[in-house]
PDB file of C-alpha atoms and ligand atoms in Angstrom:
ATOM      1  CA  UNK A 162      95.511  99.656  80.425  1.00  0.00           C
ATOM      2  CA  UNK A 163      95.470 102.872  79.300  1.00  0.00           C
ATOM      3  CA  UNK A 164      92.326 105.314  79.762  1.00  0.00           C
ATOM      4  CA  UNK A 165      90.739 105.559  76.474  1.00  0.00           C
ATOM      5  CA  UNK A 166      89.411 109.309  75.753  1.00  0.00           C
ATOM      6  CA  UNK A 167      85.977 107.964  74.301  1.00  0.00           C
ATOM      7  CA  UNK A 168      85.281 106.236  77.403  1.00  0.00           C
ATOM      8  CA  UNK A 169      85.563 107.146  80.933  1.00  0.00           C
ATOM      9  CA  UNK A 170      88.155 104.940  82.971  1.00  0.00           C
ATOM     10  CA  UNK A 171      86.233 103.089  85.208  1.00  0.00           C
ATOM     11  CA  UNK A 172      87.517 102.703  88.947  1.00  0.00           C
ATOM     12  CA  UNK A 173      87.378 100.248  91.394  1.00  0.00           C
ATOM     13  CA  UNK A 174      88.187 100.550  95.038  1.00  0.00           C
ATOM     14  CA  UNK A 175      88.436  97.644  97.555  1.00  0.00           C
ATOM     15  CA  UNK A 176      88.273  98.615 101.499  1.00  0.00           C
ATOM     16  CA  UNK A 177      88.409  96.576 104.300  1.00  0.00           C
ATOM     17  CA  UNK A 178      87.974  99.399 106.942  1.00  0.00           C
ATOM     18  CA  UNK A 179      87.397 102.878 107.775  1.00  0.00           C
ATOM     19  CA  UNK A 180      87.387 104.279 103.934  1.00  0.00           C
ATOM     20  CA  UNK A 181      88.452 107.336 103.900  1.00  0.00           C
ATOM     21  CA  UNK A 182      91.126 107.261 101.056  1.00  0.00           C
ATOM     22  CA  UNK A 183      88.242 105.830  99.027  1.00  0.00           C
ATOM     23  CA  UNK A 184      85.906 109.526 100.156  1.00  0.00           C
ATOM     24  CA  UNK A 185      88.964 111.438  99.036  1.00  0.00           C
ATOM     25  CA  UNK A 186      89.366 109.970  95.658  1.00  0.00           C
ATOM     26  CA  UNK A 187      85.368 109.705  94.654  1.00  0.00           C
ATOM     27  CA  UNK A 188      85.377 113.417  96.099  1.00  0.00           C
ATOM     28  CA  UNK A 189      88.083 114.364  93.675  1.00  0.00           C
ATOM     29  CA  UNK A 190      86.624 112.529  91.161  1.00  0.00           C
ATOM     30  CA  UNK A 191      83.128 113.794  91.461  1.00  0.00           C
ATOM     31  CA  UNK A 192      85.302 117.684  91.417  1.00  0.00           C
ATOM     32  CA  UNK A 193      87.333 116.515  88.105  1.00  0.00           C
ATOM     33  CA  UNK A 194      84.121 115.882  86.311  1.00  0.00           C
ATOM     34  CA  UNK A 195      82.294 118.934  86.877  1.00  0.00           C
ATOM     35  CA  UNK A 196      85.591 120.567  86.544  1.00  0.00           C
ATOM     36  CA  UNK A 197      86.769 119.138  82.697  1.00  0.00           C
ATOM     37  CA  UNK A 198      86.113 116.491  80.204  1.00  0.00           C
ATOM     38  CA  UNK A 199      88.404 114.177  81.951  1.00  0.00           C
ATOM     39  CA  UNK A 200      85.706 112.423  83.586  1.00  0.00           C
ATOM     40  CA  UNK A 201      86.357 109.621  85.425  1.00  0.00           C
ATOM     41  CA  UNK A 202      83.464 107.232  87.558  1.00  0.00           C
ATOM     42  CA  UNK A 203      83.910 105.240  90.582  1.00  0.00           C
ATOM     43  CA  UNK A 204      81.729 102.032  89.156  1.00  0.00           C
ATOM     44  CA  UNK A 205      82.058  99.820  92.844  1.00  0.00           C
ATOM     45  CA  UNK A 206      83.402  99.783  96.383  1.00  0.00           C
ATOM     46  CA  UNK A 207      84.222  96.145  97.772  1.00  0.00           C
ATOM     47  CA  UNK A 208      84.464  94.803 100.937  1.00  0.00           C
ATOM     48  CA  UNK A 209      86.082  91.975 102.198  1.00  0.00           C
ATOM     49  CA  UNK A 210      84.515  92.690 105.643  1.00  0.00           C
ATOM     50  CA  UNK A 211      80.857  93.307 106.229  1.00  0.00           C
ATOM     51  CA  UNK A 212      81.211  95.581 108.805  1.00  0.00           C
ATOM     52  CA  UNK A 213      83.298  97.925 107.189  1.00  0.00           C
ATOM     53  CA  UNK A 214      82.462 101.616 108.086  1.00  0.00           C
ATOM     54  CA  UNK A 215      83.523 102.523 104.625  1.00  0.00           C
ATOM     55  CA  UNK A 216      80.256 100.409 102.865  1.00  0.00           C
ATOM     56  CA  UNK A 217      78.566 103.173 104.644  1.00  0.00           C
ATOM     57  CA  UNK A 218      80.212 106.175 103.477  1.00  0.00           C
ATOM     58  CA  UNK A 219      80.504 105.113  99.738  1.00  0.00           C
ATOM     59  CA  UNK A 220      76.796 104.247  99.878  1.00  0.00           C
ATOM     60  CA  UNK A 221      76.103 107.692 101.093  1.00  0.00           C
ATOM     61  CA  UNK A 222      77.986 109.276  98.119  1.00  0.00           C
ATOM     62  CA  UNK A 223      75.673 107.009  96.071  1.00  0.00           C
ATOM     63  CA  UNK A 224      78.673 104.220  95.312  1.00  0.00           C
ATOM     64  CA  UNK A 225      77.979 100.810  94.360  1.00  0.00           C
ATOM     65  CA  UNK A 226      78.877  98.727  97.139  1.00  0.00           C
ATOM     66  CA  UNK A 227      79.231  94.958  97.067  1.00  0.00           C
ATOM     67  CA  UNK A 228      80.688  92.248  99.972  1.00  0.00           C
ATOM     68  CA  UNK A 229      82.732  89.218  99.539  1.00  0.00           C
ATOM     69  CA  UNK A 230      83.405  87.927 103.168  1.00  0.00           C
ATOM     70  CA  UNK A 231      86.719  86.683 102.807  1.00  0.00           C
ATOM     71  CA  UNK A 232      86.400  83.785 105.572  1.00  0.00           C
ATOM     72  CA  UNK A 233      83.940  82.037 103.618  1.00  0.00           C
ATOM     73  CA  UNK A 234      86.339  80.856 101.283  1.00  0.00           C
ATOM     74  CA  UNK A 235      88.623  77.958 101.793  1.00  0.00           C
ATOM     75  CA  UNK A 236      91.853  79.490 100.503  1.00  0.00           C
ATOM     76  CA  UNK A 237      93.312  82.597  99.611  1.00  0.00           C
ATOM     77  CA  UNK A 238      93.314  81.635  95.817  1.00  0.00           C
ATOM     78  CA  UNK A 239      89.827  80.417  95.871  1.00  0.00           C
ATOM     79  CA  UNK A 240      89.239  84.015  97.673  1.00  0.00           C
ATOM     80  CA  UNK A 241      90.871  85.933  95.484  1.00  0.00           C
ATOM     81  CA  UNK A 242      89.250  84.282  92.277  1.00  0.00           C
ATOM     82  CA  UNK A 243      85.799  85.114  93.248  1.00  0.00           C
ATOM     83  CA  UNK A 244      87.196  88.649  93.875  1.00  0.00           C
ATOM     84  CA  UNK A 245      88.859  89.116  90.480  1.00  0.00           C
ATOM     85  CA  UNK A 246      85.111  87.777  89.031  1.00  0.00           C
ATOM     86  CA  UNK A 247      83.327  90.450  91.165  1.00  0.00           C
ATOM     87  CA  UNK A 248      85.558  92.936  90.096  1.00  0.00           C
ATOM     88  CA  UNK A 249      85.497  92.312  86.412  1.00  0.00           C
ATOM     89  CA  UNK A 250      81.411  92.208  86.294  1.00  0.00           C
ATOM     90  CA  UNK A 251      82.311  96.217  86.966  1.00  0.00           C
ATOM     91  CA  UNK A 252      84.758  96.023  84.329  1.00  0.00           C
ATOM     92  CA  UNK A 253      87.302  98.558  85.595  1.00  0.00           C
ATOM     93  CA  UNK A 254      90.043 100.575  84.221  1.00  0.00           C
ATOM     94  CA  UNK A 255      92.045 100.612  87.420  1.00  0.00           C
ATOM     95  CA  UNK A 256      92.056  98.876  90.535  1.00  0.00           C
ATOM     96  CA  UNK A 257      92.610 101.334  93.682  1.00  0.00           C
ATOM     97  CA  UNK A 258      93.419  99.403  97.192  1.00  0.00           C
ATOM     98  CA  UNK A 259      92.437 102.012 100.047  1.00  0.00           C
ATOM     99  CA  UNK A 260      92.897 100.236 103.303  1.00  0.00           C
ATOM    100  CA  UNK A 261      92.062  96.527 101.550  1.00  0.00           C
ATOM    101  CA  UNK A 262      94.013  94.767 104.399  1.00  0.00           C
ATOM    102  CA  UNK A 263      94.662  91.292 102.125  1.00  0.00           C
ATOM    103  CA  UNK A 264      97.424  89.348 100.803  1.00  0.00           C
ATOM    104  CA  UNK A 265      96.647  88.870  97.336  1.00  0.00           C
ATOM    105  CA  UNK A 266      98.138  86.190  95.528  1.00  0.00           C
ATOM    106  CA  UNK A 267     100.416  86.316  92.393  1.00  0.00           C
ATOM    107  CA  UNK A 268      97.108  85.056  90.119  1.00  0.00           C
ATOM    108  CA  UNK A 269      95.675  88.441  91.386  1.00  0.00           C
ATOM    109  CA  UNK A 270      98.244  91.145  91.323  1.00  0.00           C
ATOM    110  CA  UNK A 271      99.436  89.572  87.775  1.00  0.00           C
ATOM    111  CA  UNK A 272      95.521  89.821  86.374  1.00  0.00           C
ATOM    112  CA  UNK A 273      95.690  93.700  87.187  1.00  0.00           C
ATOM    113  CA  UNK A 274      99.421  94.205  86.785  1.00  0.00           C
ATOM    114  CA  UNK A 275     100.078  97.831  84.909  1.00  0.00           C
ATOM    115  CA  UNK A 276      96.032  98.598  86.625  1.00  0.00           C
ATOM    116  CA  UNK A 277      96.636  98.126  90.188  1.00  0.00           C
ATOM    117  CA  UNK A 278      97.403 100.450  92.855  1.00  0.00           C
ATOM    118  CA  UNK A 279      97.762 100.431  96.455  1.00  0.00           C
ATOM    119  CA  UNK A 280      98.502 102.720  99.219  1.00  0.00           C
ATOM    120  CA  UNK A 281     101.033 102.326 102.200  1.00  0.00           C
ATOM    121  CA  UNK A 282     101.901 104.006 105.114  1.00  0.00           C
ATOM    122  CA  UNK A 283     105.473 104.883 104.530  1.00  0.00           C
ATOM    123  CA  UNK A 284     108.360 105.915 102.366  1.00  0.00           C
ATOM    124  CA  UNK A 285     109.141 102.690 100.856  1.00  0.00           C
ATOM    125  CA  UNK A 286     110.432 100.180 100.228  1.00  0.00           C
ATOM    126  CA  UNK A 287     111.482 101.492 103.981  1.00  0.00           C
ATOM    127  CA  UNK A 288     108.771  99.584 106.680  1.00  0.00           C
ATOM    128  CA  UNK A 289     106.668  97.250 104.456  1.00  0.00           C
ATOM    129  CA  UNK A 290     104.450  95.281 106.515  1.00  0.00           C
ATOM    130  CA  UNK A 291     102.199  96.051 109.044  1.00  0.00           C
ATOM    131  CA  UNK A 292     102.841  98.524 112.002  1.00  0.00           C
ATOM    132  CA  UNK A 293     105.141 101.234 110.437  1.00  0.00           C
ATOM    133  CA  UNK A 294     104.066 104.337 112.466  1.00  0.00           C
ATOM    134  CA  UNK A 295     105.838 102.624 115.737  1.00  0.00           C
ATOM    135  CA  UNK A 296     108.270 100.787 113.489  1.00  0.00           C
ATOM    136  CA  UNK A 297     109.695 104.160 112.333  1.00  0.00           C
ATOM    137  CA  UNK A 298     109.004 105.897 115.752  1.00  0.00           C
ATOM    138  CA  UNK A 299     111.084 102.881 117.755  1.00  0.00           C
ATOM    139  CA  UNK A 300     114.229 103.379 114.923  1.00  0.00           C
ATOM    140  CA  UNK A 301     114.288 107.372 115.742  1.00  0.00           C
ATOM    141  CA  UNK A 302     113.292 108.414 112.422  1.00  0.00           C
ATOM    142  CA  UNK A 303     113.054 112.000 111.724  1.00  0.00           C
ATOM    143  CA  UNK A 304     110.711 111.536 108.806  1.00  0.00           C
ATOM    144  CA  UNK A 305     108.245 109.262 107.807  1.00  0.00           C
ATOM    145  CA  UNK A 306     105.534 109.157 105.032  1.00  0.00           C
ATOM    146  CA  UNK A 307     103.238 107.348 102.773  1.00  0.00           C
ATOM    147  CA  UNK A 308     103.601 106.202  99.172  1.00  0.00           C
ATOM    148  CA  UNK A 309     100.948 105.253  96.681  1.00  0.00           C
ATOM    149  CA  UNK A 310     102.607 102.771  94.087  1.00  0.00           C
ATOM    150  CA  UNK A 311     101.364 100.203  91.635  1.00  0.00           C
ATOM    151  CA  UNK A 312     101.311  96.529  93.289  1.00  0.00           C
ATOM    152  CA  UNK A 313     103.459  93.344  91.727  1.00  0.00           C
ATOM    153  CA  UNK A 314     103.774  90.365  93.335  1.00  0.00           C
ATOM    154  CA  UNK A 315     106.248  91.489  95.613  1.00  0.00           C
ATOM    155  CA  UNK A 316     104.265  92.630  99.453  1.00  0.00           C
ATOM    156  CA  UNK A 317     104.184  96.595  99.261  1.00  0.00           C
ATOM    157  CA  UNK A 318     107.213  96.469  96.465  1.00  0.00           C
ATOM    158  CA  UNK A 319     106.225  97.287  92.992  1.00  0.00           C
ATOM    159  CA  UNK A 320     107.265 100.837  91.615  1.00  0.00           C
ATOM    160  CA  UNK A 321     106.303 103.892  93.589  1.00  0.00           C
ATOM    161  CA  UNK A 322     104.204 106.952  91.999  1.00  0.00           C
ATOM    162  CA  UNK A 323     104.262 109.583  94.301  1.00  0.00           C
ATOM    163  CA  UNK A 324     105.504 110.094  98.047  1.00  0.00           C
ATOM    164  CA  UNK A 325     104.520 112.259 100.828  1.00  0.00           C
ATOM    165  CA  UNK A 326     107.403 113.307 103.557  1.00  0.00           C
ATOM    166  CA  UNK A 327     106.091 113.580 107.038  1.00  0.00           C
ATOM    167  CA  UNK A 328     108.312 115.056 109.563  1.00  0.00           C
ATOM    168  CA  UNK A 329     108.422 112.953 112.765  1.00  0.00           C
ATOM    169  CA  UNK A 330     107.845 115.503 116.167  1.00  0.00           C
ATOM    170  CA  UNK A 331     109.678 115.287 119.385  1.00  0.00           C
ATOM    171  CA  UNK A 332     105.838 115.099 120.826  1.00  0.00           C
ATOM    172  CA  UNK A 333     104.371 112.247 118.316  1.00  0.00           C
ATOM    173  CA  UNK A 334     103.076 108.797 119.004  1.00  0.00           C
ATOM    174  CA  UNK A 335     102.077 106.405 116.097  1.00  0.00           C
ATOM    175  CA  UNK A 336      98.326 107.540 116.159  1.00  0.00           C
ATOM    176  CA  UNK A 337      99.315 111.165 115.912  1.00  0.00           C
ATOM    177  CA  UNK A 338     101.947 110.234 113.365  1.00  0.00           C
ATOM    178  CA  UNK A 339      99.269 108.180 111.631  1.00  0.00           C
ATOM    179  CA  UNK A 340      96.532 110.987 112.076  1.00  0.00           C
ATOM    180  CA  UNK A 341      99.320 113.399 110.239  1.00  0.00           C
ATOM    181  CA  UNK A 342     100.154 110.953 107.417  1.00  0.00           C
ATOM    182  CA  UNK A 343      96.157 110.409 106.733  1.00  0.00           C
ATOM    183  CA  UNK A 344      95.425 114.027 105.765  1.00  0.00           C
ATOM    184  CA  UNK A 345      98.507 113.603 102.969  1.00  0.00           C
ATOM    185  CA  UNK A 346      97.074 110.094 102.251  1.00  0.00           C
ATOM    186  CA  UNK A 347      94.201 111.806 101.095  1.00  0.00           C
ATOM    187  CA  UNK A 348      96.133 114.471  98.812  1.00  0.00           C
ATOM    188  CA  UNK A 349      98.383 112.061  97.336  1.00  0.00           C
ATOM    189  CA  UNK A 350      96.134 109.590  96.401  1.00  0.00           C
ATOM    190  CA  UNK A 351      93.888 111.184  94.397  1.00  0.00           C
ATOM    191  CA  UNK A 352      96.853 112.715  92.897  1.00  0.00           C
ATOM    192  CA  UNK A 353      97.885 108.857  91.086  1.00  0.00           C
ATOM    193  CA  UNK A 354      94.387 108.055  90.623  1.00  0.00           C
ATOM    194  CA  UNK A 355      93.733 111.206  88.233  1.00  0.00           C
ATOM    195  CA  UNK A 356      97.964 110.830  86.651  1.00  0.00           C
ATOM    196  CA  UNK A 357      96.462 107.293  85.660  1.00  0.00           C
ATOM    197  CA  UNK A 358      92.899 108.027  84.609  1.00  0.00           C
ATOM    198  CA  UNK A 359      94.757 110.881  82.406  1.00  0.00           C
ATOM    199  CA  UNK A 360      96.727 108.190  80.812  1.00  0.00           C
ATOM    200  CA  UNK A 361     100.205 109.686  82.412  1.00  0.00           C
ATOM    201  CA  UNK A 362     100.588 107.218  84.855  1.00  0.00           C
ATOM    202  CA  UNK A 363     102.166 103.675  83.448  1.00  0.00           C
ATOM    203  CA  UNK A 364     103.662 101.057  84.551  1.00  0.00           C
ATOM    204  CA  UNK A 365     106.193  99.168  82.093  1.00  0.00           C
ATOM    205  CA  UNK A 366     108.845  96.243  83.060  1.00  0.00           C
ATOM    206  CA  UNK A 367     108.634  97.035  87.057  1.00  0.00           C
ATOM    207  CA  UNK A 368     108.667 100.325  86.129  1.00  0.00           C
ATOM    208  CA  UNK A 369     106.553 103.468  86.913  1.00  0.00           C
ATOM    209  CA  UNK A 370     106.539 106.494  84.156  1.00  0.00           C
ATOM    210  CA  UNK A 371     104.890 109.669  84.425  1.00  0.00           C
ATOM    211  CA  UNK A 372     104.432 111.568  80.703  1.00  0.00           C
ATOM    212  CA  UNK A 373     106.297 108.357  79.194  1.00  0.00           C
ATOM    213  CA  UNK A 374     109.424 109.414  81.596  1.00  0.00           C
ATOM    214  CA  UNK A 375     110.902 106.777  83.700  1.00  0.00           C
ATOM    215  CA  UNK A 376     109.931 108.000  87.914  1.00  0.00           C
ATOM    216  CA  UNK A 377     112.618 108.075  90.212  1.00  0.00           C
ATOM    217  CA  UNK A 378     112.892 104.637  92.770  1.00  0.00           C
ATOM    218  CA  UNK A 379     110.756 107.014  95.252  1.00  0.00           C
ATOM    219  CA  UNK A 380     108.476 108.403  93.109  1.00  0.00           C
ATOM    220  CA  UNK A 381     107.127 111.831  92.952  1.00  0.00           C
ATOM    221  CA  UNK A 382     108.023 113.048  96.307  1.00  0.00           C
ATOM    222  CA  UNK A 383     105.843 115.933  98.319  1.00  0.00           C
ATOM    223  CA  UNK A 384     108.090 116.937 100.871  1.00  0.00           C
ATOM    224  CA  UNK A 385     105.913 118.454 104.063  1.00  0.00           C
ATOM    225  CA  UNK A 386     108.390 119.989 105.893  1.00  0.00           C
ATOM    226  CA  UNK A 387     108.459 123.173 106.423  1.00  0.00           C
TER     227      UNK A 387
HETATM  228  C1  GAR B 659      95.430 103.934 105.394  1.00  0.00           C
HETATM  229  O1  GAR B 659      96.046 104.711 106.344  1.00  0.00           O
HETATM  230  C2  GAR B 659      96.441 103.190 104.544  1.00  0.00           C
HETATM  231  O2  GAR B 659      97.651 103.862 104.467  1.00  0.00           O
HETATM  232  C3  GAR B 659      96.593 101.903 105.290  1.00  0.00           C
HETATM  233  O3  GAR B 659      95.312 101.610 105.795  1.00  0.00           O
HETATM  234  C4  GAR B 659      94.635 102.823 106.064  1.00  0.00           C
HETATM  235  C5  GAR B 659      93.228 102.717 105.537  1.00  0.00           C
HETATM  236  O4  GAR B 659      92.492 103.834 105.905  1.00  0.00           O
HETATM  237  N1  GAR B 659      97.028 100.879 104.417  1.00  0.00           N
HETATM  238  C6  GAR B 659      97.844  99.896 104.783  1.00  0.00           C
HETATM  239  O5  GAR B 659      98.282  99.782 105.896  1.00  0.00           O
HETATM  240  C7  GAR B 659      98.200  98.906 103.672  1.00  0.00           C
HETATM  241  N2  GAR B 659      99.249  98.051 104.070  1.00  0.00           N
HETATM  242  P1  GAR B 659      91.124 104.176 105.194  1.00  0.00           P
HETATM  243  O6  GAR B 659      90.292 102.897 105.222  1.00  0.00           O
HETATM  244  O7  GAR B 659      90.523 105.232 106.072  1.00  0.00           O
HETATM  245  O8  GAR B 659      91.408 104.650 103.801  1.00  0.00           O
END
């Protein structure tokens, strides 16, 4: 769904841990609205774990937080269900997944298909899955990266938006790789989030467009190096 310019698009962010993609977005959202008419609101923060730090943070920048424990439910469709009917009592524009560290099921990522977007820690559709700092470390890699792209059915593999390049260092372990690819995390995803608020980011037949034009199988890329 397209932003409408009566209304403000209405965002959603799920979390599961430490939150800080979901700081850099409401941060840049809270600086686009004093900044221009393009406002855009944050309406809820949700977490599938209690515990997460990142309830904290958004509740200190005055977020609406709510929980849904993900091991009280039976399945992961009866989980993901109650999840689509907390999200749509906030009745977003967009979906953002920062860190939300779920499966979801086809019912889910076809409900928000076009309105979904996630963010993973590398240049796909190289590494999807879990671990890719040491994954790309362990092949010799000279770069690595993060891409923010909207989310199909397909595990981390529906059409990229934007990419950062991170060179990999003689010196680097994953957490200093990781550490590296956070601070673009938090450039690039606030990046999509406004393209789409804006009504410039779309997706249309498994593919994403940026001012109607059909994006590149990387997406935007921000090359880091110097
Ligand atoms: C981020 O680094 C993000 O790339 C990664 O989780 C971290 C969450 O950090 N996402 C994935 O691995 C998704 N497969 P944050 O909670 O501080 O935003």
């Amino acid at each position: 769904m397209q932003a409408s310019e009566a209304e403000k698009p209405r965002i959603v962010v799920l979390i599961s841990g430490s939150g800080s993609n979901m700081v850099a977005i409401a941060e840049a959202v809270k600086a686009e609205v004093s900044d221009s008419d393009n406002e855009a609101e944050i309406v809820g923060v949700i977490s599938n774990r209690p515990n997460a730090e990142g309830l904290n943070k958004a509740q200190a920048l005055d977020l609406h937080t709510d929980i849904i424990d993900h091991t009280l439910y039976a399945s992961r469709e009866e989980f993901d269900h109650a999840l689509i009917r907390m999200i749509e009592d906030l009745k977003p524009d967009l979906v953002v997944l920062a860190g939300f560290m779920r499966i979801l099921t086809a019912d889910f990522t076809r409900y928000y298909e076009g309105r979904l977007l996630n963010i993973h820690p590398s240049l796909l559709p190289k590494y999807q899955g879990l671990n890719t700092h040491q994954r790309a470390l362990d092949a010799g890699d000279d770069i690595h990266g993060v891409t923010v792209h909207f989310v199909t059915e397909e595990l981390d593999g529906g059409p990229n938006a934007i990419q950062a390049i991170v060179p990999i260092l003689d010196i680097d372990n994953a957490q200093e790789l990781q550490k590296r690819i956070q601070v673009q995390e938090h450039i690039i995803y606030p990046i999509a989030v406004k393209w789409f608020c804006e009504g410039r980011l779309t997706m249309k037949g498994n593919q994403a467009l940026l001012d109607g034009k059909q994006l590149p199988t990387s997406g935007i890329q921000l090359d880091t190096r110097g």
